[in-house]
N, CA and C atoms as an extended XYZ file, in Angstrom:
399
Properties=species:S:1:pos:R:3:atomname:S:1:resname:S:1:resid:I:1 pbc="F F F"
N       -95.892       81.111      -52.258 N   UNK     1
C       -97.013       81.768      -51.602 CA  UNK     1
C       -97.887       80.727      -50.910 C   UNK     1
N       -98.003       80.921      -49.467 N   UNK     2
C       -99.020       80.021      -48.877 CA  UNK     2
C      -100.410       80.218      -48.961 C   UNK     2
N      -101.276       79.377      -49.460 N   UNK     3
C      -101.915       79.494      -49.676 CA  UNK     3
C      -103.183       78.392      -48.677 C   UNK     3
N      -104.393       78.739      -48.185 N   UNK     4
C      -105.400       77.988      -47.122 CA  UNK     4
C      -106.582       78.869      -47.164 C   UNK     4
N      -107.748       76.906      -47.556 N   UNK     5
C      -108.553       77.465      -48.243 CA  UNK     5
C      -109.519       76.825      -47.573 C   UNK     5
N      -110.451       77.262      -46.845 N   UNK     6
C      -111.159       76.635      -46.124 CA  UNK     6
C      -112.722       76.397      -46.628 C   UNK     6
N      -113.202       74.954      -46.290 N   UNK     7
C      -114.437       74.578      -46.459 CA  UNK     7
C      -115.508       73.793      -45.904 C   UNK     7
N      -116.515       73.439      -46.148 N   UNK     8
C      -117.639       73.001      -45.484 CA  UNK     8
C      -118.367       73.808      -44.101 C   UNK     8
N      -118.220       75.057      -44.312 N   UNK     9
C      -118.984       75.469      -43.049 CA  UNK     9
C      -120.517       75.523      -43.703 C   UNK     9
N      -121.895       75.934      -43.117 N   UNK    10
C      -122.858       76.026      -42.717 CA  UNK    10
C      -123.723       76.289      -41.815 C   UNK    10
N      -125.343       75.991      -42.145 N   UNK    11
C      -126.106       75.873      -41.038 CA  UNK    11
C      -126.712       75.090      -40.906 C   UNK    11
N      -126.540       74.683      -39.664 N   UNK    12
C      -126.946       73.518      -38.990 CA  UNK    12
C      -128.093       73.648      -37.511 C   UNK    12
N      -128.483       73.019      -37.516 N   UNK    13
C      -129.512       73.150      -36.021 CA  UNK    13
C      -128.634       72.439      -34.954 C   UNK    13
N      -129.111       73.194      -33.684 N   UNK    14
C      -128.483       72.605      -32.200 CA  UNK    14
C      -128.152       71.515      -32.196 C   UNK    14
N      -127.428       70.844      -31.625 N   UNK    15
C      -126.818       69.516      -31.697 CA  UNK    15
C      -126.624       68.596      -32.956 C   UNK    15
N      -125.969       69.450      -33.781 N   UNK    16
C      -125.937       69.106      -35.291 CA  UNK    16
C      -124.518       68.769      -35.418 C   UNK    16
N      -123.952       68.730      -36.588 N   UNK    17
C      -121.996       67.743      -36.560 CA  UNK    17
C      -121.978       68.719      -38.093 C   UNK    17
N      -121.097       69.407      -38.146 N   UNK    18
C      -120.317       69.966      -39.171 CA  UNK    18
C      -118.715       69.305      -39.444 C   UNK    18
N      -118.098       69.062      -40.351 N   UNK    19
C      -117.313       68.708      -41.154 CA  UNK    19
C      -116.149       69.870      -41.620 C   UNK    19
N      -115.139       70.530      -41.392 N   UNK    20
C      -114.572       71.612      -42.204 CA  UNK    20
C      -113.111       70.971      -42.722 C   UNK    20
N      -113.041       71.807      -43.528 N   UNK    21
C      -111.718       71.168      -44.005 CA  UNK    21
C      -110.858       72.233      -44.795 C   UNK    21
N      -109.701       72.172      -44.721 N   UNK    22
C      -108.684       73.172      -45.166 CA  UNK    22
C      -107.632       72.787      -45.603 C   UNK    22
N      -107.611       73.144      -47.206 N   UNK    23
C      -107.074       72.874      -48.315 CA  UNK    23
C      -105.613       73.802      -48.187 C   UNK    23
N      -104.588       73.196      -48.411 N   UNK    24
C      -103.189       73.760      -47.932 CA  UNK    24
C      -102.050       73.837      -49.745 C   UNK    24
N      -101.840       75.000      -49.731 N   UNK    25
C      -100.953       74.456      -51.095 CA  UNK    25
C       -99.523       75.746      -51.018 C   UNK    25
N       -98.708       75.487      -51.427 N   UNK    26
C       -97.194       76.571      -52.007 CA  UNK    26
C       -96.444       76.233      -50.964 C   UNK    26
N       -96.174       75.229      -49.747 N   UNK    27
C       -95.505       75.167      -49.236 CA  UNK    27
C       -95.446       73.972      -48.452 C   UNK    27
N       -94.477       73.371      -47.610 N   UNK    28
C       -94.296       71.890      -46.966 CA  UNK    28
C       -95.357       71.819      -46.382 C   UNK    28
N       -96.045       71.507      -46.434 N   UNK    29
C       -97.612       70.845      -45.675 CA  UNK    29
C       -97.266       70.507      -44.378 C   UNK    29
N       -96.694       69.230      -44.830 N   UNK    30
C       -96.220       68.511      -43.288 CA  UNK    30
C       -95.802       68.966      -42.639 C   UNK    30
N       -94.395       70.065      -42.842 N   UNK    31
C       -93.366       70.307      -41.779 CA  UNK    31
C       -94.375       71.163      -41.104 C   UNK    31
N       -95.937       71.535      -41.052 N   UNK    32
C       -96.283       73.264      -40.746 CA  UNK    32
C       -97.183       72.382      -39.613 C   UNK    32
N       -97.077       73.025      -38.504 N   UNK    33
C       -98.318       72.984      -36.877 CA  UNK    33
C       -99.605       73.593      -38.310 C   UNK    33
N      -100.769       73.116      -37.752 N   UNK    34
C      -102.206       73.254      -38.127 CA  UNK    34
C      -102.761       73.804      -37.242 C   UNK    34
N      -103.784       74.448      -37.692 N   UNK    35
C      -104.768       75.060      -36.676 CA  UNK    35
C      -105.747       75.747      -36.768 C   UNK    35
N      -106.950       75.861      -36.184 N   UNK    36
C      -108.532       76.029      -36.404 CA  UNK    36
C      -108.487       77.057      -35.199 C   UNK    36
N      -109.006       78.428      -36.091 N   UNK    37
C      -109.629       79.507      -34.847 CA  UNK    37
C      -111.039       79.841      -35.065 C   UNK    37
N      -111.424       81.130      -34.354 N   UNK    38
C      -112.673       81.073      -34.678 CA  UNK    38
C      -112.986       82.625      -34.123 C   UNK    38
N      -114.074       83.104      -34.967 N   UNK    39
C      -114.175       84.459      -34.184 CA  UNK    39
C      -116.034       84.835      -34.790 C   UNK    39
N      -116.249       85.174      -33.719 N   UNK    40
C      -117.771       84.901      -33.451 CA  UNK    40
C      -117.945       86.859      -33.487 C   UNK    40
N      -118.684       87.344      -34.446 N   UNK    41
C      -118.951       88.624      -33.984 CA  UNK    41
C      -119.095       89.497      -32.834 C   UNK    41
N      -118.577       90.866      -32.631 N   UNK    42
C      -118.247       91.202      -31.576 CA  UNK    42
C      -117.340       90.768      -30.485 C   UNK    42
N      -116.789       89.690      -30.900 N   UNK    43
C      -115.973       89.259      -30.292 CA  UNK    43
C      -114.207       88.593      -30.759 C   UNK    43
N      -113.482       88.837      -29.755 N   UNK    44
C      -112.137       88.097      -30.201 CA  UNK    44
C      -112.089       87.391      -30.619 C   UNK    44
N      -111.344       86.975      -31.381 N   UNK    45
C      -110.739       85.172      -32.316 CA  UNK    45
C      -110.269       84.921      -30.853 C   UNK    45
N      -110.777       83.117      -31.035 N   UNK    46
C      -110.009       82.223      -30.098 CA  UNK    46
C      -109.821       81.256      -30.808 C   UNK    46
N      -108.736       80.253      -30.307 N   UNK    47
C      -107.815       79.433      -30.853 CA  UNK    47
C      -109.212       78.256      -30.852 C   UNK    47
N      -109.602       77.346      -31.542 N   UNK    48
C      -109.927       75.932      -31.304 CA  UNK    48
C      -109.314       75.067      -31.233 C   UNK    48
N      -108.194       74.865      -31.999 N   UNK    49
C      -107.754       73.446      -32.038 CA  UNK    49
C      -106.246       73.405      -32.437 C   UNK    49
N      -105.257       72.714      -32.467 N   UNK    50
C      -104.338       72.863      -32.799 CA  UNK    50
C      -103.753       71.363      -32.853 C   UNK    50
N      -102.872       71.193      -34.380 N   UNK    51
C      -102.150       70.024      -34.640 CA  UNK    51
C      -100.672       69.999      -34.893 C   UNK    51
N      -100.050       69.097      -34.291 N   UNK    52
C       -98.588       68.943      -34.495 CA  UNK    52
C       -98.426       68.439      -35.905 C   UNK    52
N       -97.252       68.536      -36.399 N   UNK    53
C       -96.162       67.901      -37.574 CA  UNK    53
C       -96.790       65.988      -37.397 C   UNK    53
N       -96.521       65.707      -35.994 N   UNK    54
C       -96.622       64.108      -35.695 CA  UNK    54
C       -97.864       63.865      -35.423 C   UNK    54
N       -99.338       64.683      -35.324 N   UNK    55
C      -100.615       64.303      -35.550 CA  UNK    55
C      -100.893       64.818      -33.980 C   UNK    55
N      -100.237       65.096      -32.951 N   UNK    56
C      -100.755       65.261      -31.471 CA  UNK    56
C      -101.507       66.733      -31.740 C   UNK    56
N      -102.400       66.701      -30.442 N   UNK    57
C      -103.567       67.733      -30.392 CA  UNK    57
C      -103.402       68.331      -29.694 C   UNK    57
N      -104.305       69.601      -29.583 N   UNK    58
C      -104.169       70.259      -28.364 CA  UNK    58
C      -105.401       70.960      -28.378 C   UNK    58
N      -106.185       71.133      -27.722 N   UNK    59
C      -107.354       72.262      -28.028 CA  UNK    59
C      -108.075       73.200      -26.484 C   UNK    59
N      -108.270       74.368      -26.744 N   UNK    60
C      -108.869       75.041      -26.118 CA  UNK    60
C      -109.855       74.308      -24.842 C   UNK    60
N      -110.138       74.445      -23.893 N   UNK    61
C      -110.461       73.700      -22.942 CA  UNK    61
C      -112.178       73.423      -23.432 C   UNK    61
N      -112.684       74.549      -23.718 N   UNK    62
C      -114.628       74.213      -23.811 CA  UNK    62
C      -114.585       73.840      -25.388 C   UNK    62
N      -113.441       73.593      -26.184 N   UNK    63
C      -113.792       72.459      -27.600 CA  UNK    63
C      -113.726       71.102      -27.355 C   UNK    63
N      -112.975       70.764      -26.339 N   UNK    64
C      -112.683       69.837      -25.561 CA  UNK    64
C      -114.130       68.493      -25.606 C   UNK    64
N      -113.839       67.520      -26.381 N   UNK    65
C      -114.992       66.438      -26.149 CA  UNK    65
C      -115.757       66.261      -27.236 C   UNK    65
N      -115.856       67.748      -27.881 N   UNK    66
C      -116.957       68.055      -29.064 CA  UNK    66
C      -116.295       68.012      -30.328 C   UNK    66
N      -115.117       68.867      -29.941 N   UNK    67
C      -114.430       68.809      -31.674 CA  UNK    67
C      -113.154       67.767      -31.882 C   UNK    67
N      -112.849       67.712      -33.026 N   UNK    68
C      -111.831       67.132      -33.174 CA  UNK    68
C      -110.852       67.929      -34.741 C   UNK    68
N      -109.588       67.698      -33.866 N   UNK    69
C      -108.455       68.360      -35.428 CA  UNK    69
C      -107.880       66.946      -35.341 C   UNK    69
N      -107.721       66.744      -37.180 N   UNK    70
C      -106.742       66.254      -38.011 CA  UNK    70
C      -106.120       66.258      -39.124 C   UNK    70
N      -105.267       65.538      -39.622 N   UNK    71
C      -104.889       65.820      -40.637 CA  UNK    71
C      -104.606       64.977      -41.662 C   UNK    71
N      -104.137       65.413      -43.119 N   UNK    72
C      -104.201       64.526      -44.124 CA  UNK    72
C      -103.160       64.727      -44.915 C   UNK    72
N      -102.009       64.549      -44.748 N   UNK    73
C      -100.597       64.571      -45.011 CA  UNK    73
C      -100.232       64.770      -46.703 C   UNK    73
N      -101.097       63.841      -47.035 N   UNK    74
C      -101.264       63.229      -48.418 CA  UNK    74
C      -101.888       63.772      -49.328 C   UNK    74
N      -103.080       64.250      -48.618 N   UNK    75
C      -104.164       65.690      -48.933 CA  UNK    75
C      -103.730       67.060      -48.799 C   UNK    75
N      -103.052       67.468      -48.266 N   UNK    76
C      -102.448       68.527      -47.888 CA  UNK    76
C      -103.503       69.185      -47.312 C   UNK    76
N      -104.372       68.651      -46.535 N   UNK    77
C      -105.642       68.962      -45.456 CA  UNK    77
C      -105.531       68.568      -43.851 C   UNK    77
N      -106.309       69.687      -44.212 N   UNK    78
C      -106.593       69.610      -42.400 CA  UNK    78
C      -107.983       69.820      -42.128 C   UNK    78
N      -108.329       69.131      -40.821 N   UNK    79
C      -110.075       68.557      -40.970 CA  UNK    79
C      -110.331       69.084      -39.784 C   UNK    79
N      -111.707       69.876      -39.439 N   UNK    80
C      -112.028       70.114      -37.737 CA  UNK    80
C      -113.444       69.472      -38.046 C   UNK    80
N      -113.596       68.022      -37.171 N   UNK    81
C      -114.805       67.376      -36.923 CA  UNK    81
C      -115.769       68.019      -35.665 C   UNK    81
N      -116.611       69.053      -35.906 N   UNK    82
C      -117.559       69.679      -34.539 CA  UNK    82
C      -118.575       68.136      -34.418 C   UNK    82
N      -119.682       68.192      -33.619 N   UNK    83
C      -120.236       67.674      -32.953 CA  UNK    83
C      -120.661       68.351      -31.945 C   UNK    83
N      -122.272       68.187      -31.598 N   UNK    84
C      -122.742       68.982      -31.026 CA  UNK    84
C      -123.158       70.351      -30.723 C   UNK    84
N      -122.987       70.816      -31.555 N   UNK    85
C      -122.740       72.298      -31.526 CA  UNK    85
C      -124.230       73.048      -31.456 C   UNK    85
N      -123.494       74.246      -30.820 N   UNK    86
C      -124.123       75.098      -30.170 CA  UNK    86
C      -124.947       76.609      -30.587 C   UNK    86
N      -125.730       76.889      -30.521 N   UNK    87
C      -125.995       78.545      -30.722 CA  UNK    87
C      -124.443       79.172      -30.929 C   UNK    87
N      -123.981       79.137      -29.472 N   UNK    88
C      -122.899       79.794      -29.089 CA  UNK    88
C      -121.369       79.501      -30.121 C   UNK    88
N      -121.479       78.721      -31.115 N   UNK    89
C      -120.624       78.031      -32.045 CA  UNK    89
C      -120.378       78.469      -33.049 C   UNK    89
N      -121.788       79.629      -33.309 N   UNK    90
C      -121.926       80.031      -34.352 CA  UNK    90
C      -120.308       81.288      -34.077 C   UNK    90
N      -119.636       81.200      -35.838 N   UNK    91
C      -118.820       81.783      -36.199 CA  UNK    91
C      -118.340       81.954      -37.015 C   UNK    91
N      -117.220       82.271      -37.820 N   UNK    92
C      -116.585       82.399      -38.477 CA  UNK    92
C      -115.372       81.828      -38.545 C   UNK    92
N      -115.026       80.586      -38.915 N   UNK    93
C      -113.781       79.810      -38.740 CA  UNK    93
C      -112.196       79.887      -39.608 C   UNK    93
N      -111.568       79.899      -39.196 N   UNK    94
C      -110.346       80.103      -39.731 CA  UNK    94
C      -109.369       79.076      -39.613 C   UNK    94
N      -108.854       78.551      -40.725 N   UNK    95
C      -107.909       77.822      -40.629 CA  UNK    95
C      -106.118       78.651      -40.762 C   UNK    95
N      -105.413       77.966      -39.962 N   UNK    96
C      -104.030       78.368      -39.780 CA  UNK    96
C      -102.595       77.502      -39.790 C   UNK    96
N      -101.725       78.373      -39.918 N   UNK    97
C      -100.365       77.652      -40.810 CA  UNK    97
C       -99.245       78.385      -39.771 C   UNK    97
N       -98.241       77.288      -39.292 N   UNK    98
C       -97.189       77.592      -38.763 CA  UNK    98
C       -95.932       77.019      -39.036 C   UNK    98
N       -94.920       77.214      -39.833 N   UNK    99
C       -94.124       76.546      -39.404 CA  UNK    99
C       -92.920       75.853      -38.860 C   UNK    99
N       -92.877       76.991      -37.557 N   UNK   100
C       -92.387       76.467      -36.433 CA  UNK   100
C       -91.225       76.607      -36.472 C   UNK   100
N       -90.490       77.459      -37.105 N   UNK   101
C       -88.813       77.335      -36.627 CA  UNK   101
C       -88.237       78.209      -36.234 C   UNK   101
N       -86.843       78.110      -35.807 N   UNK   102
C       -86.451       79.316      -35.616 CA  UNK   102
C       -84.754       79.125      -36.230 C   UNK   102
N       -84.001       80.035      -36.338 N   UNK   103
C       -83.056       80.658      -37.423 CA  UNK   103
C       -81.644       80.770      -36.312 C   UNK   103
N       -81.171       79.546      -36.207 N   UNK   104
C       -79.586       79.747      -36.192 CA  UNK   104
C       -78.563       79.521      -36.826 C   UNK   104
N       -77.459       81.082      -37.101 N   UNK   105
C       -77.071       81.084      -38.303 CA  UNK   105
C       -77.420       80.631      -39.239 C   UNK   105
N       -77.074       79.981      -40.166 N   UNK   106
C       -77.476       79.756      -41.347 CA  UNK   106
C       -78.435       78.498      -41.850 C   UNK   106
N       -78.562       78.141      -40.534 N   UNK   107
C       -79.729       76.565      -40.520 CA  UNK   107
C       -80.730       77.263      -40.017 C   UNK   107
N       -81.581       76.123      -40.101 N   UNK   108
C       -83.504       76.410      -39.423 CA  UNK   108
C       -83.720       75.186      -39.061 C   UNK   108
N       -84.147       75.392      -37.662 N   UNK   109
C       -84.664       73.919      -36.742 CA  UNK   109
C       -85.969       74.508      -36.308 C   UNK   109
N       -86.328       73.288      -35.708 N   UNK   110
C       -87.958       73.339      -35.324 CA  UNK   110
C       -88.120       73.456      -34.158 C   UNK   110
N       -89.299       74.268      -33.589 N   UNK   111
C       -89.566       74.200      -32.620 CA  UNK   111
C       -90.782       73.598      -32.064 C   UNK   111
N       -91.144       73.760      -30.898 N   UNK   112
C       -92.470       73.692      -30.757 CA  UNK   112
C       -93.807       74.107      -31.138 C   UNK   112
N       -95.028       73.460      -31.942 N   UNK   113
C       -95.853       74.273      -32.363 CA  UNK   113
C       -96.211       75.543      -31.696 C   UNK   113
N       -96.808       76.563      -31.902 N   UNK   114
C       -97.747       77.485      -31.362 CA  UNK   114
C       -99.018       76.524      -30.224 C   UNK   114
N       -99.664       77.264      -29.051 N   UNK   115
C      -100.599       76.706      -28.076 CA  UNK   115
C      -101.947       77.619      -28.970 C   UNK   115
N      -103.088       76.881      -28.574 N   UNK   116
C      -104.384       77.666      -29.271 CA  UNK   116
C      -104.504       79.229      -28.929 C   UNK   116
N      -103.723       79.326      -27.841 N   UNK   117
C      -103.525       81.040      -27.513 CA  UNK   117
C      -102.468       82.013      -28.217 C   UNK   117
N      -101.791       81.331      -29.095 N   UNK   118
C      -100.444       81.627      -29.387 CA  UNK   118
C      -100.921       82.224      -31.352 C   UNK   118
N      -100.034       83.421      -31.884 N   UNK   119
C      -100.641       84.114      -33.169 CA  UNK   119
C       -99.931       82.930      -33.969 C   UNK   119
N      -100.382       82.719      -35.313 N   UNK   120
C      -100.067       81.307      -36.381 CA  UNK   120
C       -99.294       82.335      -37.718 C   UNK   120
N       -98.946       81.985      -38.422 N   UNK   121
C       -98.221       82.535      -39.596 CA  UNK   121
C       -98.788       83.078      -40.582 C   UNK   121
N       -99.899       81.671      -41.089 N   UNK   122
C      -100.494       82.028      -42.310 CA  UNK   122
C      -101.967       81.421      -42.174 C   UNK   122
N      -102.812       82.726      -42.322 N   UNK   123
C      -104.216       82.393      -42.674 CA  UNK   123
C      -104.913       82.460      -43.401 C   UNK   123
N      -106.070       81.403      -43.308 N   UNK   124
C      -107.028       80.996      -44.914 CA  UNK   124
C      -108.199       82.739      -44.681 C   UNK   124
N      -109.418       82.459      -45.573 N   UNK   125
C      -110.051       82.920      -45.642 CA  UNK   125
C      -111.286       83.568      -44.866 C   UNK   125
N      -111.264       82.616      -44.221 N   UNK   126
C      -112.207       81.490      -42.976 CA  UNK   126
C      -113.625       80.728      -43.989 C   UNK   126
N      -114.519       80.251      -42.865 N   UNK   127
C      -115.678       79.560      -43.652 CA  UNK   127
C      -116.528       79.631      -42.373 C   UNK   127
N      -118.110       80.524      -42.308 N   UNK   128
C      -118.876       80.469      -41.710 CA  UNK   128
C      -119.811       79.342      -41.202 C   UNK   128
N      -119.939       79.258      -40.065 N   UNK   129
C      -120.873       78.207      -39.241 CA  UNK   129
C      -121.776       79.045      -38.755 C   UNK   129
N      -122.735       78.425      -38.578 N   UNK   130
C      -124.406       79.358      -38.809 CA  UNK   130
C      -125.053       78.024      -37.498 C   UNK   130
N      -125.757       77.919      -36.049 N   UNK   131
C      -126.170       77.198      -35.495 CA  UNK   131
C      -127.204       77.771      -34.593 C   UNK   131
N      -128.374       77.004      -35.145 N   UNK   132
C      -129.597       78.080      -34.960 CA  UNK   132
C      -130.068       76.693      -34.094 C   UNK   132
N      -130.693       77.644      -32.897 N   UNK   133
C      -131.547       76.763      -31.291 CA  UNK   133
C      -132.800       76.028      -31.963 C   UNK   133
């Protein structure tokens, strides 16, 4: 059973730096794409951030500069460093689990992670961010 458990959200004031982190357990850590969404009331989940197996990034164009995804192999974590953040930031964050293969005959190879637009496998709980002007 996969299991993702997400932590350190809060509230913080405008141009403040939050810390989150997401605790991964019941399955290969490593082999799984990572990934940070987010869904702000009244509104759709969008992708934030996204991490490969080999540590490469990818993120949504306006997280771009401010946030950062990584990971902790060893920890079986995954980290989204904000910075700066916004009124507009405020949300509800979700961490996510992919991993990535696909099924010929009787083997499983890998593919390419999921893009921040793309649905993930397995999701945590989320953990609220609160960012007051």
């Amino acid at each position: 059973q996969v299991q993702l458990v997400e932590s350190g959200g809060g509230s913080v004031q405008s141009g403040g730096s939050l810390r989150l982190s997401c605790a991964a357990s019941g399955y290969a850590y490593s082999s799984n794409c990572m990934a940070w969404f987010r869904q702000a009331p009244g509104r759709d989940r969008e992708g934030v951030a996204v991490i490969d197996r080999d540590g490469s990034t990818s993120y949504a164009d306006s997280m771009k500069g401010r946030f950062s995804i990584s990971r902790d192999n060893a920890k079986n974590t995954v980290y989204l460093q904000m910075n700066g953040l916004k009124p507009e930031d405020t949300a509800m964050y979700y961490c996510a689990a992919d991993p990535a293969v696909y099924r010929n005959g009787g083997d499983y190879y890998r593919k390419s992670c999921p893009g921040v637009r793309d649905p993930f496998t397995y999701w945590g709980q989320g953990t609220q961010v609160t960012v007051s002007s």
